[in-house]
Coordinates of C-alpha atoms in Angstrom, one line a residue:
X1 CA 134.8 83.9 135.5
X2 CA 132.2 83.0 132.7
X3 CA 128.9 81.7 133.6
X4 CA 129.5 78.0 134.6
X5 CA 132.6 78.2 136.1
X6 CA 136.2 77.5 133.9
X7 CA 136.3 74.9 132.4
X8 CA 139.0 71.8 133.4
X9 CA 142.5 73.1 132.8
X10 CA 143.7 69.7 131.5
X11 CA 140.9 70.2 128.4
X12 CA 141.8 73.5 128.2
X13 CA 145.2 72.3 127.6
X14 CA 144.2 70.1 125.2
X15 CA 142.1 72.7 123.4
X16 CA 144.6 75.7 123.1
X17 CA 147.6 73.3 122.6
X18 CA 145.9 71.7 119.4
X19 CA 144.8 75.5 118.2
X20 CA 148.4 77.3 118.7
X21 CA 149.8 74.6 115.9
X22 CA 147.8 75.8 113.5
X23 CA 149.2 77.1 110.7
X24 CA 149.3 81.2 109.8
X25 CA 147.4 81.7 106.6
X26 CA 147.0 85.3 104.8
X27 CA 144.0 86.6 106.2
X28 CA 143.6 85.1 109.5
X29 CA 142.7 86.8 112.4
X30 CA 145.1 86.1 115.4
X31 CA 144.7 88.1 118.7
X32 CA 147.6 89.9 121.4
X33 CA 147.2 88.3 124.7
X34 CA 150.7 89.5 126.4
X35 CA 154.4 90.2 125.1
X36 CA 156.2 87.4 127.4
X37 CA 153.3 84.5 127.2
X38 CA 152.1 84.0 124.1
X39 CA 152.5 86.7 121.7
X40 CA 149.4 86.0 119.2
X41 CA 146.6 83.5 119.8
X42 CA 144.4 82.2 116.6
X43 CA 140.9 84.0 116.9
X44 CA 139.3 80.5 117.6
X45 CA 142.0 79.7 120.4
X46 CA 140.8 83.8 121.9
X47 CA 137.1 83.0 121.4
X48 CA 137.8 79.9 123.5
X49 CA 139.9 81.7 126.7
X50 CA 136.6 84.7 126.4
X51 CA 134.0 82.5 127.0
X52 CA 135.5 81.0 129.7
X53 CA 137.3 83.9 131.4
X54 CA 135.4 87.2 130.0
X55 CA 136.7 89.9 129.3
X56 CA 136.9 93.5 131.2
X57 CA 134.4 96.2 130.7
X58 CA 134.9 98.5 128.1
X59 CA 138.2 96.7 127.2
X60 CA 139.2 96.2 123.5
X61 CA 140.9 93.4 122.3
X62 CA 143.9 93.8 119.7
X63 CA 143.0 91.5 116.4
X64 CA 145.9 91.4 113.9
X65 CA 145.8 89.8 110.8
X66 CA 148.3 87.2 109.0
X67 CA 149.6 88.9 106.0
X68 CA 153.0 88.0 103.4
X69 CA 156.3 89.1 103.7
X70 CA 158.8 88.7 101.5
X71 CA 160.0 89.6 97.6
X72 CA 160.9 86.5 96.4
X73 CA 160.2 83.6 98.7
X74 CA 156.5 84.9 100.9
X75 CA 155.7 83.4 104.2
X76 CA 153.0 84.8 106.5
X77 CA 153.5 86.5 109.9
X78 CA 151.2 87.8 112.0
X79 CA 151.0 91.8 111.7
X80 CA 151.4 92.9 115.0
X81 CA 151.9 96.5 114.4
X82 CA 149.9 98.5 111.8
X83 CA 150.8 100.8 109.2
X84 CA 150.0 104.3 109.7
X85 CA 148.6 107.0 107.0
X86 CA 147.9 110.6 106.8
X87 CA 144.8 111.2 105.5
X88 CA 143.7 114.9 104.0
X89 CA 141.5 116.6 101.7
X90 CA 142.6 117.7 98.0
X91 CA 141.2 121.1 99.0
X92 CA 142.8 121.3 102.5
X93 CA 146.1 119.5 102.6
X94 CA 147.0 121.1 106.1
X95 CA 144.2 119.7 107.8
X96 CA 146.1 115.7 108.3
X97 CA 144.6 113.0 110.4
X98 CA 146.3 109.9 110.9
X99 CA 145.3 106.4 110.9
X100 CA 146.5 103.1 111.1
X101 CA 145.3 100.3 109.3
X102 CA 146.3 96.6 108.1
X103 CA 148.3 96.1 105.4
X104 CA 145.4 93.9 104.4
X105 CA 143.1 96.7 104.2
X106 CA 142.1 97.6 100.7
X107 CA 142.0 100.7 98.8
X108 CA 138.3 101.4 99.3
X109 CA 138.6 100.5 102.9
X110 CA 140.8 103.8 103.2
X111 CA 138.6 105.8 101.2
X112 CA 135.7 105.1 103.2
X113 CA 137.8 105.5 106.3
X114 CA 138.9 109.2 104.5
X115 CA 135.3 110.2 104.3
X116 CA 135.3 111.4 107.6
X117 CA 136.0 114.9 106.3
X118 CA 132.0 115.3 106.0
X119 CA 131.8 113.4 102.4
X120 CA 129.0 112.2 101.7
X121 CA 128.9 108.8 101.1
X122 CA 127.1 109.6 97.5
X123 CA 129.5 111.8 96.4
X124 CA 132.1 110.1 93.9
X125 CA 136.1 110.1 95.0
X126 CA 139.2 109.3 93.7
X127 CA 142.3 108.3 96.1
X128 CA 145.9 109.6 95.3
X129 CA 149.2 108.7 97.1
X130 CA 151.0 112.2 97.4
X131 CA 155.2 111.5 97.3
X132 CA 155.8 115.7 97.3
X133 CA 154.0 118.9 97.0
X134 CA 153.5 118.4 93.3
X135 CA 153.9 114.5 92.7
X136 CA 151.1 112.2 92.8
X137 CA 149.9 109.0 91.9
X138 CA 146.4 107.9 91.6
X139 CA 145.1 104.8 93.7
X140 CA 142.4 103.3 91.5
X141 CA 142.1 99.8 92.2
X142 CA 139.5 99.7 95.2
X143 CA 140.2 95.8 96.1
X144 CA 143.9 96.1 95.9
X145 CA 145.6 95.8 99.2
X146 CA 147.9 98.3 101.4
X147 CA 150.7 95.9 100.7
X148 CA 149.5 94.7 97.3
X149 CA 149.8 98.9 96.7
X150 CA 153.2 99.5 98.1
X151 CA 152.1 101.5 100.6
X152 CA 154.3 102.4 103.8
X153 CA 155.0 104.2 107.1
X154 CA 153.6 107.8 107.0
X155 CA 152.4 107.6 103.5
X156 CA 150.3 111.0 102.5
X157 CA 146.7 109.8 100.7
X158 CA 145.0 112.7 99.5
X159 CA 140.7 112.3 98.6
X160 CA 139.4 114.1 95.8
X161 CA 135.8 115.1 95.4
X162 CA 134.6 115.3 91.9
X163 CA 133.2 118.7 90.7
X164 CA 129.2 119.5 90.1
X165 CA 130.0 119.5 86.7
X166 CA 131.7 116.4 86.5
X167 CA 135.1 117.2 86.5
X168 CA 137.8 116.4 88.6
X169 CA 139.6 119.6 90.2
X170 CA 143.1 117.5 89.7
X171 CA 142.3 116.5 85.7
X172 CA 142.6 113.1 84.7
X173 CA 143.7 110.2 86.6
X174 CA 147.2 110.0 86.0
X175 CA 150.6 110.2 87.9
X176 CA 150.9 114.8 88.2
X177 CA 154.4 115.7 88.1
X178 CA 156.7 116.6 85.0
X179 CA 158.1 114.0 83.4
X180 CA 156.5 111.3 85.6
X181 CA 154.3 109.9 83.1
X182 CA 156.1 106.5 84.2
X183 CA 156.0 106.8 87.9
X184 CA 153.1 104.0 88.8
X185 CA 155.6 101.6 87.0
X186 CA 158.4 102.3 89.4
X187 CA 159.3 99.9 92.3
X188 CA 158.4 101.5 95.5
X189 CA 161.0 100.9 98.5
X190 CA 160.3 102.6 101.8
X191 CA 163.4 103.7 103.6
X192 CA 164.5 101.4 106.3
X193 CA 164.1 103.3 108.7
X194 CA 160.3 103.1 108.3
X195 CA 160.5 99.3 108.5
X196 CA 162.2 98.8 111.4
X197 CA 159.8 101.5 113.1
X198 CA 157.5 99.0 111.2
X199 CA 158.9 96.1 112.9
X200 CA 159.3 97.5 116.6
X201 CA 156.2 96.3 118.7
X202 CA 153.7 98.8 120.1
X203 CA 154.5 98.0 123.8
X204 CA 152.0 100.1 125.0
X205 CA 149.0 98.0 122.9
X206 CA 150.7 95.1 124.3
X207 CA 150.9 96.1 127.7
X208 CA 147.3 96.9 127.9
X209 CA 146.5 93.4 126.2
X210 CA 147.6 91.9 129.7
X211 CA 144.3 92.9 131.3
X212 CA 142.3 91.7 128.7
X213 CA 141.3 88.9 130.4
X214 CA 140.5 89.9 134.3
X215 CA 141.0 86.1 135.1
X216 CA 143.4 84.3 133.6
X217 CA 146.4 83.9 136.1
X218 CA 146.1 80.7 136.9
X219 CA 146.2 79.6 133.4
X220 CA 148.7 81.8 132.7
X221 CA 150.6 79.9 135.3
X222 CA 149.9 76.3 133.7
X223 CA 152.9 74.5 132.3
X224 CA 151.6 73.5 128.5
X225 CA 154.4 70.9 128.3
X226 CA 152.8 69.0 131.0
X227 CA 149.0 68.2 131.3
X228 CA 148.0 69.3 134.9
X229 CA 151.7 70.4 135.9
X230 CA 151.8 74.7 137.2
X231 CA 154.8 76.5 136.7

């Protein structure tokens, strides 16, 4: 338990119950607490259940953030699982190392997160999305989003260093493939397949989210429709 003991479960209730109506808005922070309770907790309702249960040492807790969905007609939804990117070097595409980030992440969050190839934070990039071995398209809008970028499941993003001389080993910053002088402008759909990988939870993050909180059973147990009534 926290220092002090829990607190009442009738104003815990009362605190948690008023919380979980909030509204999602784009850029919230909502946490994973367990796949048959409640999925996704506010980060005010999570800060609220740490200080008065703890949590375990050296356990993580899984923040998501709220992002849009939707072509036409956008709602928000927390993002419970993330989108994953291969990362390489222009000079070494063999060497890949993925990562998974939001799809609120920007552009320069990535190329920061891509410097782990020993770049030196001094030395000036560029970002390309790689479709095949010889068709790319240059990321150059550091503040616009994964989403805002169209980028999806498995997505290759290539860093390039620029030369001593002030050139850039790949030439100007435009989309490299014959006759693709066009590509940026096209729509980008990622197969469905990719989405509904997209969609499926990551039972194994959620799993582990159930020991999060060491001791929280008996208000796991409380019946939220009731004040002061256990299941």
């Amino acid at each position: 338990m926290a220092e002090g003991g829990a607190v009442d479960l009738d104003i815990q209730w009362s605190d948690i119950a008023t919380l979980l109506k909030t509204s999602l808005r784009k850029g919230d922070t909502w946490y994973l607490v367990d796949s048959h309770w409640f999925k996704q907790w506010k980060k005010y309702g999570w800060n609220k259940l740490v200080s008065w249960y703890t949590l375990m040492e050296g356990q993580e807790p899984i923040a998501r953030k709220v992002v849009e969905q939707g072509m036409f007609v956008k709602h928000c939804k927390v993002e419970v699982c993330l989108t994953e990117l291969k990362l390489c070097e222009n000079g070494n595409m063999n060497n890949v190392v993925t990562r998974r980030f939001s799809k609120a992440d920007t552009i320069d969050t990535i190329e920061k997160e891509i410097k782990i190839f020993n770049i030196p934070d001094e030395k000036e990039t560029r970002l390309w999305n790689k479709y095949m071995s010889n068709m790319f398209e240059p990321l150059n809008k550091p503040d616009s989003t994964i989403q805002d970028a169209g980028l999806y499941q498995g997505q290759v993003l290539v860093i390039e260093q620029k030369n001593e001389d002030g050139t850039w080993p790949r030439g100007p910053s435009t989309p490299k493939s014959p006759g693709a002088s066009n590509f940026s402008t096209l729509p980008k759909i990622s197969p469905s397949s990719l989405s509904n990988n997209y969609n499926n939870i990551n039972n194994r993050n959620v799993k582990n989210s159930n020991y999060c909180l060491p001791s929280y059973t008996a208000y796991k147990n409380y019946d939220y429709s009731e004040p002061g009534r256990k299941n």
